Coordinates of C-alpha atoms and ligand atoms in Angstrom, one line a residue:
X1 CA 84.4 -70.6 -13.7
X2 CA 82.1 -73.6 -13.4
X3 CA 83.4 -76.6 -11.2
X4 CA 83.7 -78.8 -14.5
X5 CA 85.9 -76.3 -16.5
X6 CA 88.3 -76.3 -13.1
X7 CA 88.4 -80.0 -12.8
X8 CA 89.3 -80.5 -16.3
X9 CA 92.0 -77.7 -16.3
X10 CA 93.5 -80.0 -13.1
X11 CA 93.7 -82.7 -15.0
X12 CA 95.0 -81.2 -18.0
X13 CA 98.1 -80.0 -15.8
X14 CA 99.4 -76.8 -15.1
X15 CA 100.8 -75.7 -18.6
X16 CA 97.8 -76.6 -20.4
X17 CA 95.5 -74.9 -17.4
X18 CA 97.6 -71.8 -18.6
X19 CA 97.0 -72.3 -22.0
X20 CA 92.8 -72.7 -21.6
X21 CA 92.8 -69.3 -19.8
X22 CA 93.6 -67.6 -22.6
X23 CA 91.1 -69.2 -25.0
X24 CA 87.4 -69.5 -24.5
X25 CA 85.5 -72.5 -24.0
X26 CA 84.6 -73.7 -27.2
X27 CA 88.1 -72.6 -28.6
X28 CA 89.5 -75.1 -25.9
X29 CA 87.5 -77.9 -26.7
X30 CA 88.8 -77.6 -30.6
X31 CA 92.8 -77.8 -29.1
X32 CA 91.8 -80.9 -27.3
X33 CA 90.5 -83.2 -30.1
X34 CA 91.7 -81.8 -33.2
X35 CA 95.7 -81.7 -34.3
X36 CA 96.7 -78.0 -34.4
X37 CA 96.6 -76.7 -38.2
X38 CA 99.6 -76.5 -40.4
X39 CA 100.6 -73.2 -40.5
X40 CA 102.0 -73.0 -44.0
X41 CA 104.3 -69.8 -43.6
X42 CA 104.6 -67.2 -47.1
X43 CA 103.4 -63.9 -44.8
X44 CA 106.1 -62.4 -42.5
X45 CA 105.1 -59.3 -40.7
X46 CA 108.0 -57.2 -39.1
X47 CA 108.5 -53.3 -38.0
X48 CA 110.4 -50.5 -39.4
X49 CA 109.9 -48.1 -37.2
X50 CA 106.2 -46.7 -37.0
X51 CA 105.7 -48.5 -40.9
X52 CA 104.2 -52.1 -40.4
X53 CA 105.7 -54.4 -43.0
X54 CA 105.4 -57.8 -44.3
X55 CA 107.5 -59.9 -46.6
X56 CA 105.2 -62.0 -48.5
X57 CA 106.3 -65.0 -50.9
X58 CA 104.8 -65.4 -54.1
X59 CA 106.4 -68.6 -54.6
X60 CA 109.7 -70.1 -55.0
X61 CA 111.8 -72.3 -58.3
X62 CA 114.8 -74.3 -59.2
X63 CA 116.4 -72.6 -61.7
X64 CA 118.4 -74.5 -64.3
X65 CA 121.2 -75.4 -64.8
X66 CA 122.2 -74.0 -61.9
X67 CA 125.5 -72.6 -62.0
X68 CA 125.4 -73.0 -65.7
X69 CA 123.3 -69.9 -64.9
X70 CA 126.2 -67.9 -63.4
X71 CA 129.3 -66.0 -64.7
X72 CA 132.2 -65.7 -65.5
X73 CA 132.3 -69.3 -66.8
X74 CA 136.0 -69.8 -66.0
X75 CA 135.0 -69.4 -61.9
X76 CA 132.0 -72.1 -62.1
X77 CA 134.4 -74.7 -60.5
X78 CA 135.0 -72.4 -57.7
X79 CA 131.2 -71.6 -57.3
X80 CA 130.5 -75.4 -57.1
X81 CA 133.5 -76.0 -54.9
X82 CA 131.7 -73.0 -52.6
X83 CA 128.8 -74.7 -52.9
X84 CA 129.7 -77.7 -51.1
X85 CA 131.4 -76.0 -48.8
X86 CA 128.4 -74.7 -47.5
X87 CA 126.4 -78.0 -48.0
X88 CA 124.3 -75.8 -50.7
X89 CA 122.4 -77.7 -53.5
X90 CA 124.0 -77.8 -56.9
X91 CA 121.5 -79.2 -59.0
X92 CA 119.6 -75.7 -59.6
X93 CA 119.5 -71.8 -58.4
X94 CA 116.8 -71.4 -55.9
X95 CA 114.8 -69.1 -56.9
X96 CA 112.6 -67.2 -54.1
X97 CA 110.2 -63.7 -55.2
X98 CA 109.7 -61.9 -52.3
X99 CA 107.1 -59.1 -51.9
X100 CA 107.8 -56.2 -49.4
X101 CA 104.4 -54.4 -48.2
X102 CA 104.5 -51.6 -45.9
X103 CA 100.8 -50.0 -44.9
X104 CA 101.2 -46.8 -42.4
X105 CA 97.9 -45.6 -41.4
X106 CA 95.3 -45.7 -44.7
X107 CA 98.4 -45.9 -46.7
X108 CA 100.0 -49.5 -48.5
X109 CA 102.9 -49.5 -50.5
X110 CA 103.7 -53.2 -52.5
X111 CA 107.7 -53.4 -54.0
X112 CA 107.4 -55.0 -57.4
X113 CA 103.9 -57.4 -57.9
X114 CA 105.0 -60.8 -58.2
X115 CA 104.7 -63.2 -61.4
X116 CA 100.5 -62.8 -61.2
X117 CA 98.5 -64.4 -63.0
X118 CA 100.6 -67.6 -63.9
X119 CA 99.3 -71.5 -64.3
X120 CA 102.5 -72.8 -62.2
X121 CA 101.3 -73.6 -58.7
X122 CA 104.6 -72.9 -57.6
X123 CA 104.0 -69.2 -58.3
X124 CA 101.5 -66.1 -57.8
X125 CA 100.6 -67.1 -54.2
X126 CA 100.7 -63.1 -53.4
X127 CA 97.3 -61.9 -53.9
X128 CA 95.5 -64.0 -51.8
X129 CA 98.4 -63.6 -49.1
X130 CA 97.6 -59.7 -49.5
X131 CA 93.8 -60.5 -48.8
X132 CA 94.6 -62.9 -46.0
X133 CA 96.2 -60.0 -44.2
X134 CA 93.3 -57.8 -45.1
X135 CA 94.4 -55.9 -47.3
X136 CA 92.3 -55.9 -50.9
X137 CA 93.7 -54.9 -54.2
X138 CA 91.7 -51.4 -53.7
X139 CA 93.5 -50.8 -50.2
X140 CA 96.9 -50.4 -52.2
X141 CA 97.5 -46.8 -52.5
X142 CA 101.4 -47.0 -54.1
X143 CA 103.0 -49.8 -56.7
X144 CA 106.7 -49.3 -57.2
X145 CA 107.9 -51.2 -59.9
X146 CA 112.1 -52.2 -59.3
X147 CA 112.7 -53.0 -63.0
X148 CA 110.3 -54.6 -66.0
X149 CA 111.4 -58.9 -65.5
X150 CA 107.9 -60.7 -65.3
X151 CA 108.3 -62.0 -61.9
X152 CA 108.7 -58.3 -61.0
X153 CA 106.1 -56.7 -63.4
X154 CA 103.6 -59.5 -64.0
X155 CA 101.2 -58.8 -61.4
X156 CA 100.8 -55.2 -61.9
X157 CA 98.1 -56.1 -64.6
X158 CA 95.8 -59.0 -65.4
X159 CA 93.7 -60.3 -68.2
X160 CA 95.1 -56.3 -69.6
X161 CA 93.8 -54.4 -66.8
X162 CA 95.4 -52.3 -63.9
X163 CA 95.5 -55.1 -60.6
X164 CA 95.8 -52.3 -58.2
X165 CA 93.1 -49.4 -59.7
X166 CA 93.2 -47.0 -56.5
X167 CA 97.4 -47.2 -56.6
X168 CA 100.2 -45.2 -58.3
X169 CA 102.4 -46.9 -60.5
X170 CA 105.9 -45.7 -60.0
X171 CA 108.8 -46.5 -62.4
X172 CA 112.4 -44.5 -63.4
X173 CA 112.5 -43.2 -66.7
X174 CA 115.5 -45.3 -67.6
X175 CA 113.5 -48.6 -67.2
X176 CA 110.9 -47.1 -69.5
X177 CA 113.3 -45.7 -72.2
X178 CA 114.8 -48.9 -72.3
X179 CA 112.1 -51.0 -73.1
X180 CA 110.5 -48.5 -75.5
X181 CA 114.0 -47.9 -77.4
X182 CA 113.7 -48.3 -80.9
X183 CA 115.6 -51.9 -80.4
X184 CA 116.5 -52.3 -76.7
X185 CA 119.8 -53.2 -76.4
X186 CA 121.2 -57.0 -74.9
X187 CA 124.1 -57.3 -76.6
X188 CA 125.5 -57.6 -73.1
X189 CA 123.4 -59.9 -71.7
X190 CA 123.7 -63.6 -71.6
X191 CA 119.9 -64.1 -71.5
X192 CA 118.5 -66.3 -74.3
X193 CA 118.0 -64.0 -76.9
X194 CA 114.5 -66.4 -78.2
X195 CA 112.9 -65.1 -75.1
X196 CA 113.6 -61.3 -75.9
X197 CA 111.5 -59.9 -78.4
X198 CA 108.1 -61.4 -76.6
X199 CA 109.6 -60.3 -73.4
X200 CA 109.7 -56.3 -74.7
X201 CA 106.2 -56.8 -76.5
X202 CA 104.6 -57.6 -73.3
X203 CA 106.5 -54.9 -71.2
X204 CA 105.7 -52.1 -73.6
X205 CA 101.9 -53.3 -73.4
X206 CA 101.9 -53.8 -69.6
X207 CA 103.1 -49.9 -69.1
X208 CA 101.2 -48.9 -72.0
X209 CA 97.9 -50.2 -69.4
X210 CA 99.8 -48.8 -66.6
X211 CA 100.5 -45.0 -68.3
X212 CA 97.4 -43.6 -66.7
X213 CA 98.6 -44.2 -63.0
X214 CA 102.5 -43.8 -63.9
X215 CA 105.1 -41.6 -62.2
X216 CA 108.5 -40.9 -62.6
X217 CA 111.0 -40.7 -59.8
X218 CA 114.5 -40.0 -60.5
X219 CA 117.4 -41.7 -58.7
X220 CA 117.3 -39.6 -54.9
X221 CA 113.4 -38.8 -54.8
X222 CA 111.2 -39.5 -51.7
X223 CA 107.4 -40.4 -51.8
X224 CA 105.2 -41.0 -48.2
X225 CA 107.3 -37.6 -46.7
X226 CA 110.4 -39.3 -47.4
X227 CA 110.0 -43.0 -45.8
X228 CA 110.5 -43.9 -49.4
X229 CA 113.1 -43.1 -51.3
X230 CA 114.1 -44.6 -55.0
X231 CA 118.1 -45.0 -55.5
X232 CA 118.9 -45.9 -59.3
X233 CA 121.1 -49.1 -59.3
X234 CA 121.6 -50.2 -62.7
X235 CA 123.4 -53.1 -64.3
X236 CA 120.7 -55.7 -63.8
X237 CA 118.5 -53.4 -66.1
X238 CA 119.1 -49.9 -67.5
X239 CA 116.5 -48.6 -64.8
X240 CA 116.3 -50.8 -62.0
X241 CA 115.4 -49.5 -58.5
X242 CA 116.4 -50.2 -54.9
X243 CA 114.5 -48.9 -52.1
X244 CA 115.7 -47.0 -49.1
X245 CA 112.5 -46.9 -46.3
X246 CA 113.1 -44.9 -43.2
X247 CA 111.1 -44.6 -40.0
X248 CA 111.3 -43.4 -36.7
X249 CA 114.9 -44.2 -36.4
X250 CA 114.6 -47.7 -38.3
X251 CA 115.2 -48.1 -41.9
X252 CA 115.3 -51.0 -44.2
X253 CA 116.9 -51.1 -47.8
X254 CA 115.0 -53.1 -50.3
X255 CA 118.4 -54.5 -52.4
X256 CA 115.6 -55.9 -55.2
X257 CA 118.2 -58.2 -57.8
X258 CA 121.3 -56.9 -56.7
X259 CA 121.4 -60.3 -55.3
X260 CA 120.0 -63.8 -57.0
X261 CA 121.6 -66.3 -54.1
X262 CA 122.3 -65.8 -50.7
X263 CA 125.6 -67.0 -50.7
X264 CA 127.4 -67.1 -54.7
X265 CA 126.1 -63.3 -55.0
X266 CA 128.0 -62.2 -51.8
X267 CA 131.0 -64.4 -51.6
X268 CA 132.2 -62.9 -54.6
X269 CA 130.5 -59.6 -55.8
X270 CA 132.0 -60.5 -59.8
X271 CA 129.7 -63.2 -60.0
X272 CA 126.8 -62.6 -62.5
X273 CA 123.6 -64.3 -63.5
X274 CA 122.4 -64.7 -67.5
X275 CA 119.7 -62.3 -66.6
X276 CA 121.7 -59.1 -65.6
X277 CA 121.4 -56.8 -69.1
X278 CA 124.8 -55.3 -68.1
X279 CA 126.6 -57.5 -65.8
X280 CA 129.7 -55.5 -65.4
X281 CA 127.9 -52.3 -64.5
X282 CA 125.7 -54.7 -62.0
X283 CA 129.0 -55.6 -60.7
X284 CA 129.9 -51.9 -60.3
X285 CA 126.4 -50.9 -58.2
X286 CA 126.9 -54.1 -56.4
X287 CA 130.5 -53.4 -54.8
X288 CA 129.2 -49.8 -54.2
X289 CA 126.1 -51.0 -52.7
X290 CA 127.6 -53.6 -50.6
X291 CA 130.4 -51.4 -49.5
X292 CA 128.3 -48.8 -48.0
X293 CA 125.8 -51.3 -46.2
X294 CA 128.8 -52.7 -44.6
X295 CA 129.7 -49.4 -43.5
X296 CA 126.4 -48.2 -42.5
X297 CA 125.1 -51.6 -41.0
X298 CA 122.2 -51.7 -42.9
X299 CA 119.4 -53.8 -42.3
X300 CA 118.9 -55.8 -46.0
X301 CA 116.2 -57.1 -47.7
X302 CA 116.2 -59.3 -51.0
X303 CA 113.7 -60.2 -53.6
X304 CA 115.4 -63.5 -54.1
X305 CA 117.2 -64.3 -51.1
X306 CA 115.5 -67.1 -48.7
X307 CA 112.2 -66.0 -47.0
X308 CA 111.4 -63.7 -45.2
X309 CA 114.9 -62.3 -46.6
X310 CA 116.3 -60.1 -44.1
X311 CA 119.4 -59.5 -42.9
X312 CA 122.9 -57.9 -43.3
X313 CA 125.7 -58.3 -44.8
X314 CA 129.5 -58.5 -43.8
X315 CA 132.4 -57.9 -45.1
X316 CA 134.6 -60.9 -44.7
X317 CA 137.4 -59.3 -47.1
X318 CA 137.8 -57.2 -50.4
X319 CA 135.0 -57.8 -52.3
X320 CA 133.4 -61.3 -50.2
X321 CA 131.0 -60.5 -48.2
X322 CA 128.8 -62.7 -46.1
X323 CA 125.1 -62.6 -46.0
X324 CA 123.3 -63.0 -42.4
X325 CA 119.9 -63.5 -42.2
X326 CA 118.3 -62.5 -39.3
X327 CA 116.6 -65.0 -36.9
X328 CA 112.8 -65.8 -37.2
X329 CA 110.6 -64.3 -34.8
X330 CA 107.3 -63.9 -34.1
X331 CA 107.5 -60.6 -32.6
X332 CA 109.8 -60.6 -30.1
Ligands
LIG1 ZN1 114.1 -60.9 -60.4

């Protein structure tokens, strides 16, 4: 340590002296004159187990009209009154798309792909989140695909070609026989029924690019020696998919759109949003899903809940639960 290094650290103080032994030289000088940089957060990186994970945003929305959005209609005034309660915006649904990446060993698994390719700068942050971790588009080895909405789907090709070339694409057969069914049925949904017809065409296309890579698993089967397993929980869409991973002890379930707002979707497991296909069968996976998480204390994680979106729920009585995210933390 030259003299000039030490008389600098001195008059730094003792904190700071602290600080400039862990950095070298040059790395100090930087800290001194230039503000440190804003570290704009969309990567979370968290364990499960011996599987490193990350929840990655790939952007966030205001739906609208807000509860307008959300059914039954006759309980809106509640949902606003609950709103307010919990000093919760009422002007729009926020809407947050979460990625889940797991890598274990040469092996990365992405849970649904984001929007992609989109001209909103509010959206399709995630590849260059992916590359800013290291990992390329070639490094992804398994694409699991929840259910066929376009912030779900959309990434999984661009400009008509596969995004991921060295991954398996892996979809239930419901979700597939639903959007190539000779008219797939919405007579239960309260989506805008404009937006349908361009919505199928581009799904059928997208896993017509994808049906070289594609693979089937039924509700209960397992891929990476059983870390992974697919549970059907449809309502939402006729095939969509919740994730179950398990590691060394840990395990994690991905609750995809069981669950559109942290607080509306659990106070009262009836409520719905216009895009469920079937909302009263995704009421009925909902209370089953809930129930046993409750049970089971299962560590949550939601495609649309706020970043980094873990958590848990609770059960504060029949049918209102409580969603609790966990604290943010850097590791420890
Ligand atoms: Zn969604």
């Amino acid at each position: 340590m030259s003299t000039d290094s030490w008389s600098r650290r001195t008059f730094l103080g003792s904190s700071a002296a602290l600080f400039s032994q862990l950095l070298p030289a040059s790395a100090e000088e930087k800290t001194a004159s230039e503000p440190l940089p804003f570290r704009n957060p969309n990567i979370y990186r968290f364990q499960i187990g011996e599987i490193e994970a990350f929840s990655i945003s790939d952007g966030h929305s205001l739906i609208r009209p807000a509860i307008g959005m959300m059914y039954p209609e006759a309980d809106r005034p509640q949902m606003a009154e609950s709103l307010e309660k919990h000093y919760e915006r009422n002007d729009g649904i926020p809407l947050y798309v979460n990625i889940l990446v797991l890598r274990k060993g040469k092996e990365v698994a992405i849970f649904d792909s984001g929007f992609g390719k989109v001209k909103n700068n509010n959206f399709g942050w995630f590849f260059a989140a992916l590359e800013s971790i290291g990992i390329k588009k070639t490094d992804v080895t398994a694409a699991f695909l929840s259910h066929a909405h376009v912030d779900h789907i959309g990434g999984f090709t661009i400009d008509n070609a596969i995004t991921f070339p060295n991954a398996a694409f892996y979809v239930t057969q419901e979700e597939l026989d639903f959007w190539f069914s000779k008219e797939p049925d919405f007579s239960k949904s309260k989506r805008d029924k404009k937006e349908l017809p361009g919505l199928t065409k581009d799904n059928r296309n997208r896993f017509e690019i994808l049906k070289p890579v594609t693979n089937i698993l039924k509700d209960g089967s397992s891929v990476w020696n059983g870390d992974i397993k697919l549970e059907l929980a449809p309502g939402h869409t006729a095939g969509h998919a919740i994730f179950r991973i398990s590691s060394a002890g840990q395990s994690l379930l991905h609750i995809m759109d069981l669950a559109h707002h942290h607080l509306l979707m659990f106070e009262n497991v009836g409520w719905t949003i216009a895009f469920d296909h079937d909302p009263e069968l995704a009421v009925i996976t909902r209370k089953k899903v809930y129930a046993q998480a409750n049970v089971e204390k299962t560590r949550l994680y939601g495609f649309h809940l706020p970043w980094p979106a873990l958590g848990h729920l609770a059960e504060v009585k029949k049918d209102t639960y409580t969603w609790i995210p966990e604290r943010f933390s850097w590791g420890s």
